[in-house]
JSON list of C-alpha atoms in Angstrom, two decimals:
[
{"chain": "A", "resi": 19, "resn": "MET", "atom": "CA", "xyz": [-47.13, -34.09, -82.20]},
{"chain": "A", "resi": 20, "resn": "TYR", "atom": "CA", "xyz": [-45.59, -35.68, -85.25]},
{"chain": "A", "resi": 21, "resn": "CYS", "atom": "CA", "xyz": [-43.31, -38.66, -85.89]},
{"chain": "A", "resi": 22, "resn": "SER", "atom": "CA", "xyz": [-39.76, -37.48, -86.52]},
{"chain": "A", "resi": 23, "resn": "LYS", "atom": "CA", "xyz": [-39.27, -40.34, -88.97]},
{"chain": "A", "resi": 24, "resn": "CYS", "atom": "CA", "xyz": [-42.39, -40.51, -91.22]},
{"chain": "A", "resi": 25, "resn": "GLY", "atom": "CA", "xyz": [-44.15, -37.32, -90.23]},
{"chain": "A", "resi": 26, "resn": "VAL", "atom": "CA", "xyz": [-47.44, -38.93, -89.39]},
{"chain": "A", "resi": 27, "resn": "SER", "atom": "CA", "xyz": [-49.54, -37.27, -86.65]},
{"chain": "A", "resi": 28, "resn": "MET", "atom": "CA", "xyz": [-49.33, -38.99, -83.33]},
{"chain": "A", "resi": 29, "resn": "ALA", "atom": "CA", "xyz": [-51.64, -38.98, -80.28]},
{"chain": "A", "resi": 30, "resn": "ASP", "atom": "CA", "xyz": [-50.35, -37.37, -77.18]},
{"chain": "A", "resi": 31, "resn": "GLY", "atom": "CA", "xyz": [-48.60, -39.93, -74.85]},
{"chain": "A", "resi": 32, "resn": "ALA", "atom": "CA", "xyz": [-47.84, -42.33, -77.67]},
{"chain": "A", "resi": 33, "resn": "ALA", "atom": "CA", "xyz": [-44.58, -44.24, -77.30]},
{"chain": "A", "resi": 34, "resn": "PHE", "atom": "CA", "xyz": [-44.62, -45.72, -80.80]},
{"chain": "A", "resi": 35, "resn": "CYS", "atom": "CA", "xyz": [-45.60, -44.41, -84.18]},
{"chain": "A", "resi": 36, "resn": "SER", "atom": "CA", "xyz": [-48.52, -46.38, -85.49]},
{"chain": "A", "resi": 37, "resn": "ASN", "atom": "CA", "xyz": [-47.39, -45.95, -89.02]},
{"chain": "A", "resi": 38, "resn": "CYS", "atom": "CA", "xyz": [-43.65, -46.89, -89.03]},
{"chain": "A", "resi": 39, "resn": "GLY", "atom": "CA", "xyz": [-43.14, -48.21, -85.54]},
{"chain": "A", "resi": 40, "resn": "GLN", "atom": "CA", "xyz": [-40.59, -45.59, -84.52]},
{"chain": "A", "resi": 41, "resn": "ALA", "atom": "CA", "xyz": [-40.04, -45.69, -80.75]},
{"chain": "A", "resi": 42, "resn": "PHE", "atom": "CA", "xyz": [-39.64, -42.67, -78.55]},
{"chain": "A", "resi": 43, "resn": "ALA", "atom": "CA", "xyz": [-37.48, -42.99, -75.32]},
{"chain": "A", "resi": 44, "resn": "VAL", "atom": "CA", "xyz": [-39.52, -40.15, -73.77]},
{"chain": "A", "resi": 45, "resn": "ALA", "atom": "CA", "xyz": [-43.07, -39.48, -74.74]},
{"chain": "A", "resi": 46, "resn": "THR", "atom": "CA", "xyz": [-45.38, -36.69, -73.56]},
{"chain": "A", "resi": 47, "resn": "MET", "atom": "CA", "xyz": [-47.91, -37.63, -70.94]},
{"chain": "A", "resi": 48, "resn": "PRO", "atom": "CA", "xyz": [-51.43, -36.51, -71.46]},
{"chain": "A", "resi": 49, "resn": "PRO", "atom": "CA", "xyz": [-52.79, -34.29, -68.64]},
{"chain": "A", "resi": 50, "resn": "HIS", "atom": "CA", "xyz": [-54.06, -36.29, -65.63]},
{"chain": "A", "resi": 51, "resn": "SER", "atom": "CA", "xyz": [-53.06, -39.61, -67.04]},
{"chain": "A", "resi": 52, "resn": "PRO", "atom": "CA", "xyz": [-53.55, -42.22, -64.43]},
{"chain": "A", "resi": 53, "resn": "ALA", "atom": "CA", "xyz": [-50.69, -44.49, -65.53]},
{"chain": "A", "resi": 54, "resn": "LEU", "atom": "CA", "xyz": [-47.46, -44.45, -67.52]},
{"chain": "A", "resi": 55, "resn": "ALA", "atom": "CA", "xyz": [-47.49, -45.45, -71.08]},
{"chain": "A", "resi": 56, "resn": "ALA", "atom": "CA", "xyz": [-45.74, -48.50, -72.35]},
{"chain": "A", "resi": 57, "resn": "SER", "atom": "CA", "xyz": [-42.03, -48.77, -71.65]},
{"chain": "A", "resi": 58, "resn": "VAL", "atom": "CA", "xyz": [-39.36, -48.82, -74.26]},
{"chain": "A", "resi": 59, "resn": "ALA", "atom": "CA", "xyz": [-35.68, -49.73, -74.16]},
{"chain": "A", "resi": 60, "resn": "ALA", "atom": "CA", "xyz": [-33.25, -46.90, -73.72]},
{"chain": "A", "resi": 61, "resn": "PRO", "atom": "CA", "xyz": [-29.66, -47.80, -74.64]},
{"chain": "A", "resi": 62, "resn": "VAL", "atom": "CA", "xyz": [-26.90, -46.56, -72.36]},
{"chain": "A", "resi": 63, "resn": "GLY", "atom": "CA", "xyz": [-23.38, -46.16, -73.73]},
{"chain": "A", "resi": 64, "resn": "GLY", "atom": "CA", "xyz": [-20.12, -47.63, -72.50]},
{"chain": "A", "resi": 65, "resn": "SER", "atom": "CA", "xyz": [-20.11, -50.54, -70.17]},
{"chain": "A", "resi": 66, "resn": "ALA", "atom": "CA", "xyz": [-23.73, -50.00, -69.10]},
{"chain": "A", "resi": 67, "resn": "ALA", "atom": "CA", "xyz": [-26.74, -52.21, -69.52]},
{"chain": "A", "resi": 68, "resn": "ALA", "atom": "CA", "xyz": [-29.94, -51.24, -71.28]},
{"chain": "A", "resi": 69, "resn": "ILE", "atom": "CA", "xyz": [-32.85, -50.39, -68.85]},
{"chain": "A", "resi": 70, "resn": "PRO", "atom": "CA", "xyz": [-36.49, -49.51, -69.55]},
{"chain": "A", "resi": 71, "resn": "ALA", "atom": "CA", "xyz": [-37.32, -45.86, -70.00]},
{"chain": "A", "resi": 72, "resn": "TYR", "atom": "CA", "xyz": [-40.93, -45.22, -69.16]},
{"chain": "A", "resi": 73, "resn": "ALA", "atom": "CA", "xyz": [-43.01, -42.72, -71.10]},
{"chain": "A", "resi": 74, "resn": "GLY", "atom": "CA", "xyz": [-43.47, -39.49, -69.23]},
{"chain": "A", "resi": 75, "resn": "SER", "atom": "CA", "xyz": [-40.15, -39.85, -67.34]},
{"chain": "A", "resi": 76, "resn": "ALA", "atom": "CA", "xyz": [-37.49, -37.18, -67.96]},
{"chain": "A", "resi": 77, "resn": "ALA", "atom": "CA", "xyz": [-34.61, -39.55, -67.78]},
{"chain": "A", "resi": 78, "resn": "ALA", "atom": "CA", "xyz": [-33.71, -43.21, -67.22]},
{"chain": "A", "resi": 79, "resn": "SER", "atom": "CA", "xyz": [-31.48, -44.26, -64.24]},
{"chain": "A", "resi": 80, "resn": "ARG", "atom": "CA", "xyz": [-28.06, -45.36, -65.48]},
{"chain": "A", "resi": 81, "resn": "VAL", "atom": "CA", "xyz": [-27.18, -49.04, -64.63]},
{"chain": "A", "resi": 82, "resn": "GLU", "atom": "CA", "xyz": [-23.59, -50.07, -64.88]},
{"chain": "A", "resi": 83, "resn": "TYR", "atom": "CA", "xyz": [-21.82, -53.40, -64.49]},
{"chain": "A", "resi": 84, "resn": "ALA", "atom": "CA", "xyz": [-20.11, -53.88, -61.06]},
{"chain": "A", "resi": 85, "resn": "GLY", "atom": "CA", "xyz": [-16.33, -54.70, -61.30]},
{"chain": "A", "resi": 86, "resn": "PHE", "atom": "CA", "xyz": [-14.26, -56.97, -59.25]},
{"chain": "A", "resi": 87, "resn": "TRP", "atom": "CA", "xyz": [-13.10, -54.70, -56.46]},
{"chain": "A", "resi": 88, "resn": "LEU", "atom": "CA", "xyz": [-16.61, -53.38, -55.61]},
{"chain": "A", "resi": 89, "resn": "ARG", "atom": "CA", "xyz": [-17.84, -57.07, -55.48]},
{"chain": "A", "resi": 90, "resn": "PHE", "atom": "CA", "xyz": [-14.78, -58.01, -53.30]},
{"chain": "A", "resi": 91, "resn": "LEU", "atom": "CA", "xyz": [-15.61, -55.27, -50.88]},
{"chain": "A", "resi": 92, "resn": "ALA", "atom": "CA", "xyz": [-19.23, -56.33, -50.78]},
{"chain": "A", "resi": 93, "resn": "LEU", "atom": "CA", "xyz": [-18.04, -59.95, -49.98]},
{"chain": "A", "resi": 94, "resn": "LEU", "atom": "CA", "xyz": [-15.94, -58.70, -47.10]},
{"chain": "A", "resi": 95, "resn": "ILE", "atom": "CA", "xyz": [-19.00, -56.84, -45.56]},
{"chain": "A", "resi": 96, "resn": "ASP", "atom": "CA", "xyz": [-21.18, -59.98, -46.13]},
{"chain": "A", "resi": 97, "resn": "ASN", "atom": "CA", "xyz": [-18.51, -62.15, -44.36]},
{"chain": "A", "resi": 98, "resn": "VAL", "atom": "CA", "xyz": [-18.64, -59.99, -41.27]},
{"chain": "A", "resi": 99, "resn": "VAL", "atom": "CA", "xyz": [-22.46, -59.94, -41.27]},
{"chain": "A", "resi": 100, "resn": "MET", "atom": "CA", "xyz": [-22.68, -63.71, -41.77]},
{"chain": "A", "resi": 101, "resn": "GLY", "atom": "CA", "xyz": [-20.07, -64.39, -39.24]},
{"chain": "A", "resi": 102, "resn": "VAL", "atom": "CA", "xyz": [-21.94, -62.36, -36.57]},
{"chain": "A", "resi": 103, "resn": "GLY", "atom": "CA", "xyz": [-25.29, -63.82, -37.59]},
{"chain": "A", "resi": 104, "resn": "PHE", "atom": "CA", "xyz": [-23.96, -67.38, -37.54]},
{"chain": "A", "resi": 105, "resn": "VAL", "atom": "CA", "xyz": [-22.51, -67.05, -34.03]},
{"chain": "A", "resi": 106, "resn": "LEU", "atom": "CA", "xyz": [-25.85, -65.60, -32.78]},
{"chain": "A", "resi": 107, "resn": "ILE", "atom": "CA", "xyz": [-27.65, -68.61, -34.16]},
{"chain": "A", "resi": 108, "resn": "LEU", "atom": "CA", "xyz": [-25.12, -71.25, -33.34]},
{"chain": "A", "resi": 109, "resn": "ILE", "atom": "CA", "xyz": [-24.72, -70.52, -29.59]},
{"chain": "A", "resi": 110, "resn": "PRO", "atom": "CA", "xyz": [-28.48, -70.87, -28.79]},
{"chain": "A", "resi": 111, "resn": "LEU", "atom": "CA", "xyz": [-28.66, -73.94, -30.96]},
{"chain": "A", "resi": 112, "resn": "ILE", "atom": "CA", "xyz": [-25.80, -75.64, -29.06]},
{"chain": "A", "resi": 113, "resn": "PHE", "atom": "CA", "xyz": [-27.57, -75.14, -25.72]},
{"chain": "A", "resi": 114, "resn": "LEU", "atom": "CA", "xyz": [-31.06, -76.05, -26.98]},
{"chain": "A", "resi": 115, "resn": "THR", "atom": "CA", "xyz": [-29.87, -79.34, -28.49]},
{"chain": "A", "resi": 116, "resn": "GLY", "atom": "CA", "xyz": [-27.85, -80.31, -25.27]},
{"chain": "A", "resi": 117, "resn": "TRP", "atom": "CA", "xyz": [-24.45, -79.97, -26.84]},
{"chain": "A", "resi": 118, "resn": "GLY", "atom": "CA", "xyz": [-23.57, -77.36, -24.23]},
{"chain": "A", "resi": 119, "resn": "GLY", "atom": "CA", "xyz": [-23.49, -80.03, -21.56]},
{"chain": "A", "resi": 120, "resn": "VAL", "atom": "CA", "xyz": [-21.30, -82.30, -23.65]},
{"chain": "A", "resi": 121, "resn": "LEU", "atom": "CA", "xyz": [-18.83, -79.51, -24.32]},
{"chain": "A", "resi": 122, "resn": "SER", "atom": "CA", "xyz": [-18.53, -78.65, -20.59]},
{"chain": "A", "resi": 123, "resn": "GLN", "atom": "CA", "xyz": [-17.38, -82.26, -19.96]},
{"chain": "A", "resi": 124, "resn": "ILE", "atom": "CA", "xyz": [-14.49, -81.94, -22.39]},
{"chain": "A", "resi": 125, "resn": "HIS", "atom": "CA", "xyz": [-11.23, -80.85, -20.85]},
{"chain": "A", "resi": 126, "resn": "PRO", "atom": "CA", "xyz": [-8.21, -79.95, -22.99]},
{"chain": "A", "resi": 127, "resn": "ASP", "atom": "CA", "xyz": [-5.73, -81.64, -20.66]},
{"chain": "A", "resi": 128, "resn": "GLU", "atom": "CA", "xyz": [-7.55, -84.96, -20.72]},
{"chain": "A", "resi": 129, "resn": "GLU", "atom": "CA", "xyz": [-7.49, -87.61, -23.47]},
{"chain": "A", "resi": 130, "resn": "LEU", "atom": "CA", "xyz": [-10.78, -88.07, -25.15]},
{"chain": "A", "resi": 131, "resn": "ASN", "atom": "CA", "xyz": [-12.45, -91.44, -24.96]},
{"chain": "A", "resi": 132, "resn": "ASP", "atom": "CA", "xyz": [-14.29, -92.89, -27.93]},
{"chain": "A", "resi": 133, "resn": "ALA", "atom": "CA", "xyz": [-17.61, -91.36, -26.96]},
{"chain": "A", "resi": 134, "resn": "GLY", "atom": "CA", "xyz": [-16.13, -87.95, -26.54]},
{"chain": "A", "resi": 135, "resn": "PHE", "atom": "CA", "xyz": [-14.29, -88.19, -29.68]},
{"chain": "A", "resi": 136, "resn": "PHE", "atom": "CA", "xyz": [-17.41, -89.05, -31.69]},
{"chain": "A", "resi": 137, "resn": "MET", "atom": "CA", "xyz": [-19.35, -86.32, -29.92]},
{"chain": "A", "resi": 138, "resn": "LEU", "atom": "CA", "xyz": [-16.77, -83.75, -30.92]},
{"chain": "A", "resi": 139, "resn": "ILE", "atom": "CA", "xyz": [-16.80, -84.97, -34.54]},
{"chain": "A", "resi": 140, "resn": "GLY", "atom": "CA", "xyz": [-20.65, -84.76, -34.45]},
{"chain": "A", "resi": 141, "resn": "LEU", "atom": "CA", "xyz": [-20.41, -81.13, -33.16]},
{"chain": "A", "resi": 142, "resn": "ILE", "atom": "CA", "xyz": [-18.04, -80.16, -35.95]},
{"chain": "A", "resi": 143, "resn": "PHE", "atom": "CA", "xyz": [-20.32, -81.80, -38.56]},
{"chain": "A", "resi": 144, "resn": "LEU", "atom": "CA", "xyz": [-23.31, -79.89, -37.14]},
{"chain": "A", "resi": 145, "resn": "ALA", "atom": "CA", "xyz": [-21.45, -76.56, -37.17]},
{"chain": "A", "resi": 146, "resn": "ALA", "atom": "CA", "xyz": [-20.31, -77.25, -40.75]},
{"chain": "A", "resi": 147, "resn": "THR", "atom": "CA", "xyz": [-23.77, -78.13, -41.95]},
{"chain": "A", "resi": 148, "resn": "ALA", "atom": "CA", "xyz": [-25.43, -75.17, -40.27]},
{"chain": "A", "resi": 149, "resn": "SER", "atom": "CA", "xyz": [-22.81, -72.91, -41.83]},
{"chain": "A", "resi": 150, "resn": "LEU", "atom": "CA", "xyz": [-23.43, -74.25, -45.31]},
{"chain": "A", "resi": 151, "resn": "VAL", "atom": "CA", "xyz": [-27.26, -73.85, -44.97]},
{"chain": "A", "resi": 152, "resn": "PHE", "atom": "CA", "xyz": [-26.98, -70.46, -43.38]},
{"chain": "A", "resi": 153, "resn": "THR", "atom": "CA", "xyz": [-24.66, -69.19, -46.19]},
{"chain": "A", "resi": 154, "resn": "TRP", "atom": "CA", "xyz": [-26.81, -70.55, -48.86]},
{"chain": "A", "resi": 155, "resn": "LEU", "atom": "CA", "xyz": [-30.14, -69.14, -47.53]},
{"chain": "A", "resi": 156, "resn": "TYR", "atom": "CA", "xyz": [-28.35, -65.75, -46.83]},
{"chain": "A", "resi": 157, "resn": "HIS", "atom": "CA", "xyz": [-27.36, -65.35, -50.52]},
{"chain": "A", "resi": 158, "resn": "ALA", "atom": "CA", "xyz": [-30.33, -67.00, -52.23]},
{"chain": "A", "resi": 159, "resn": "LEU", "atom": "CA", "xyz": [-33.06, -65.45, -50.23]},
{"chain": "A", "resi": 160, "resn": "MET", "atom": "CA", "xyz": [-31.61, -61.86, -50.20]},
{"chain": "A", "resi": 161, "resn": "GLU", "atom": "CA", "xyz": [-30.51, -61.76, -53.81]},
{"chain": "A", "resi": 162, "resn": "SER", "atom": "CA", "xyz": [-33.94, -63.03, -54.91]},
{"chain": "A", "resi": 163, "resn": "SER", "atom": "CA", "xyz": [-35.76, -60.59, -52.63]},
{"chain": "A", "resi": 164, "resn": "GLU", "atom": "CA", "xyz": [-36.98, -57.05, -53.40]},
{"chain": "A", "resi": 165, "resn": "TRP", "atom": "CA", "xyz": [-33.50, -55.87, -52.38]},
{"chain": "A", "resi": 166, "resn": "GLN", "atom": "CA", "xyz": [-31.96, -58.06, -55.07]},
{"chain": "A", "resi": 167, "resn": "ALA", "atom": "CA", "xyz": [-28.82, -57.90, -52.90]},
{"chain": "A", "resi": 168, "resn": "THR", "atom": "CA", "xyz": [-27.10, -59.13, -49.80]},
{"chain": "A", "resi": 169, "resn": "VAL", "atom": "CA", "xyz": [-26.36, -56.59, -47.06]},
{"chain": "A", "resi": 170, "resn": "GLY", "atom": "CA", "xyz": [-22.86, -55.97, -48.51]},
{"chain": "A", "resi": 171, "resn": "LYS", "atom": "CA", "xyz": [-24.13, -55.42, -52.01]},
{"chain": "A", "resi": 172, "resn": "LYS", "atom": "CA", "xyz": [-26.94, -53.27, -50.83]},
{"chain": "A", "resi": 173, "resn": "ALA", "atom": "CA", "xyz": [-24.48, -51.02, -48.92]},
{"chain": "A", "resi": 174, "resn": "LEU", "atom": "CA", "xyz": [-22.52, -50.47, -52.14]},
{"chain": "A", "resi": 175, "resn": "GLY", "atom": "CA", "xyz": [-25.57, -49.98, -54.37]},
{"chain": "A", "resi": 176, "resn": "LEU", "atom": "CA", "xyz": [-25.21, -53.30, -56.18]},
{"chain": "A", "resi": 177, "resn": "VAL", "atom": "CA", "xyz": [-27.93, -55.61, -57.38]},
{"chain": "A", "resi": 178, "resn": "VAL", "atom": "CA", "xyz": [-28.11, -59.16, -58.78]},
{"chain": "A", "resi": 179, "resn": "THR", "atom": "CA", "xyz": [-30.29, -59.49, -61.91]},
{"chain": "A", "resi": 180, "resn": "ASP", "atom": "CA", "xyz": [-30.92, -61.94, -64.76]},
{"chain": "A", "resi": 181, "resn": "MET", "atom": "CA", "xyz": [-29.42, -61.14, -68.22]},
{"chain": "A", "resi": 182, "resn": "ALA", "atom": "CA", "xyz": [-32.36, -58.82, -68.91]},
{"chain": "A", "resi": 183, "resn": "GLY", "atom": "CA", "xyz": [-31.81, -56.77, -65.75]},
{"chain": "A", "resi": 184, "resn": "GLN", "atom": "CA", "xyz": [-34.82, -58.31, -64.01]},
{"chain": "A", "resi": 185, "resn": "ARG", "atom": "CA", "xyz": [-35.13, -59.72, -60.47]},
{"chain": "A", "resi": 186, "resn": "VAL", "atom": "CA", "xyz": [-33.90, -63.33, -60.23]},
{"chain": "A", "resi": 187, "resn": "SER", "atom": "CA", "xyz": [-35.84, -66.20, -58.83]},
{"chain": "A", "resi": 188, "resn": "PHE", "atom": "CA", "xyz": [-34.90, -68.19, -55.73]},
{"chain": "A", "resi": 189, "resn": "ALA", "atom": "CA", "xyz": [-34.00, -71.13, -57.91]},
{"chain": "A", "resi": 190, "resn": "ARG", "atom": "CA", "xyz": [-31.67, -69.02, -60.12]},
{"chain": "A", "resi": 191, "resn": "SER", "atom": "CA", "xyz": [-30.15, -67.33, -57.10]},
{"chain": "A", "resi": 192, "resn": "THR", "atom": "CA", "xyz": [-29.55, -70.82, -55.63]},
{"chain": "A", "resi": 193, "resn": "GLY", "atom": "CA", "xyz": [-27.85, -71.92, -58.85]},
{"chain": "A", "resi": 194, "resn": "ARG", "atom": "CA", "xyz": [-25.64, -68.86, -58.78]},
{"chain": "A", "resi": 195, "resn": "HIS", "atom": "CA", "xyz": [-24.65, -69.63, -55.19]},
{"chain": "A", "resi": 196, "resn": "PHE", "atom": "CA", "xyz": [-23.77, -73.23, -55.72]},
{"chain": "A", "resi": 197, "resn": "GLY", "atom": "CA", "xyz": [-22.06, -72.29, -59.03]},
{"chain": "A", "resi": 198, "resn": "LYS", "atom": "CA", "xyz": [-19.39, -70.92, -56.86]},
{"chain": "A", "resi": 199, "resn": "ILE", "atom": "CA", "xyz": [-18.29, -74.39, -56.09]},
{"chain": "A", "resi": 200, "resn": "ILE", "atom": "CA", "xyz": [-17.00, -74.61, -59.70]},
{"chain": "A", "resi": 201, "resn": "THR", "atom": "CA", "xyz": [-15.59, -71.08, -59.40]},
{"chain": "A", "resi": 202, "resn": "ASN", "atom": "CA", "xyz": [-13.61, -72.15, -56.34]},
{"chain": "A", "resi": 203, "resn": "ILE", "atom": "CA", "xyz": [-12.20, -75.09, -58.25]},
{"chain": "A", "resi": 204, "resn": "VAL", "atom": "CA", "xyz": [-10.37, -72.86, -60.70]},
{"chain": "A", "resi": 205, "resn": "PRO", "atom": "CA", "xyz": [-6.90, -72.10, -59.38]},
{"chain": "A", "resi": 206, "resn": "PHE", "atom": "CA", "xyz": [-5.58, -68.73, -58.36]},
{"chain": "A", "resi": 207, "resn": "LEU", "atom": "CA", "xyz": [-8.99, -67.21, -58.06]},
{"chain": "A", "resi": 208, "resn": "ILE", "atom": "CA", "xyz": [-9.14, -66.62, -61.82]},
{"chain": "A", "resi": 209, "resn": "ALA", "atom": "CA", "xyz": [-12.78, -67.49, -62.04]},
{"chain": "A", "resi": 210, "resn": "TYR", "atom": "CA", "xyz": [-13.58, -64.71, -59.59]},
{"chain": "A", "resi": 211, "resn": "MET", "atom": "CA", "xyz": [-11.13, -62.26, -61.23]},
{"chain": "A", "resi": 212, "resn": "MET", "atom": "CA", "xyz": [-13.06, -62.71, -64.50]},
{"chain": "A", "resi": 213, "resn": "ALA", "atom": "CA", "xyz": [-15.51, -60.05, -63.03]},
{"chain": "A", "resi": 214, "resn": "GLY", "atom": "CA", "xyz": [-12.76, -57.54, -63.61]},
{"chain": "A", "resi": 215, "resn": "PHE", "atom": "CA", "xyz": [-12.11, -58.10, -67.34]},
{"chain": "A", "resi": 216, "resn": "THR", "atom": "CA", "xyz": [-15.06, -59.86, -68.95]},
{"chain": "A", "resi": 217, "resn": "LYS", "atom": "CA", "xyz": [-17.43, -57.71, -71.09]},
{"chain": "A", "resi": 218, "resn": "LYS", "atom": "CA", "xyz": [-20.33, -57.73, -68.71]},
{"chain": "A", "resi": 219, "resn": "LYS", "atom": "CA", "xyz": [-18.09, -58.03, -65.55]},
{"chain": "A", "resi": 220, "resn": "GLN", "atom": "CA", "xyz": [-19.21, -61.60, -64.84]},
{"chain": "A", "resi": 221, "resn": "ALA", "atom": "CA", "xyz": [-17.44, -64.15, -62.68]},
{"chain": "A", "resi": 222, "resn": "LEU", "atom": "CA", "xyz": [-17.65, -67.77, -63.80]},
{"chain": "A", "resi": 223, "resn": "HIS", "atom": "CA", "xyz": [-20.74, -68.49, -61.55]},
{"chain": "A", "resi": 224, "resn": "ASP", "atom": "CA", "xyz": [-22.59, -65.47, -62.98]},
{"chain": "A", "resi": 225, "resn": "MET", "atom": "CA", "xyz": [-22.13, -66.93, -66.38]},
{"chain": "A", "resi": 226, "resn": "LEU", "atom": "CA", "xyz": [-23.24, -70.40, -65.33]},
{"chain": "A", "resi": 227, "resn": "ALA", "atom": "CA", "xyz": [-26.38, -68.97, -63.72]},
{"chain": "A", "resi": 228, "resn": "GLY", "atom": "CA", "xyz": [-27.07, -66.36, -66.33]},
{"chain": "A", "resi": 229, "resn": "CYS", "atom": "CA", "xyz": [-26.74, -63.43, -63.87]},
{"chain": "A", "resi": 230, "resn": "LEU", "atom": "CA", "xyz": [-25.38, -59.93, -63.81]},
{"chain": "A", "resi": 231, "resn": "VAL", "atom": "CA", "xyz": [-24.22, -57.83, -60.86]},
{"chain": "A", "resi": 232, "resn": "LEU", "atom": "CA", "xyz": [-25.14, -54.19, -61.62]},
{"chain": "A", "resi": 233, "resn": "ARG", "atom": "CA", "xyz": [-24.31, -50.95, -59.99]},
{"chain": "A", "resi": 234, "resn": "ARG", "atom": "CA", "xyz": [-27.22, -48.58, -59.87]},
{"chain": "A", "resi": 235, "resn": "ASN", "atom": "CA", "xyz": [-26.76, -44.80, -59.86]},
{"chain": "A", "resi": 236, "resn": "GLY", "atom": "CA", "xyz": [-29.60, -42.40, -59.58]}
]
């Protein structure tokens, strides 16, 4: 085979011309080759991200930025999943820690004494803390896992990546999750709606953490 740019003869399976450096999105694999040749970037038009196209593959999977409504639907699914999961965790936790007995002594028609009042405040604090930790771990662990997605995102074919389209670390995923605190401060959900009109469909917390939410087809 020959380079289409400079005409120099190339070895079968080459991804780059050794003379001029011309890259080929698809290269011919030599017979019985044990591995794929080096990958090269294959640009995708429109509002799509560039993904690696490996030598010997006929076509690269198209990766597109996920817009606001898809992400909103994924959030609704995740809220249902987290709600069910949190209840399944909290109920055994209440009884294992002895709070079940305390709750059984509280009667709505009776005025709480000081001890009962502080116990109720403690229970609310425990539930709020458990909810925060559970929500953080749910997002950070799942989005940095091989799935690269929560259950809601997985169901809709969405993944969370860094700016190069690669799997994010637990630390970056944690930063993205807590970046939502700043996103929530912006009034009228504008920082969330940014995912509908920014160039790479990023909400504010995506920008802060250097992340993308992509929709994978194929």
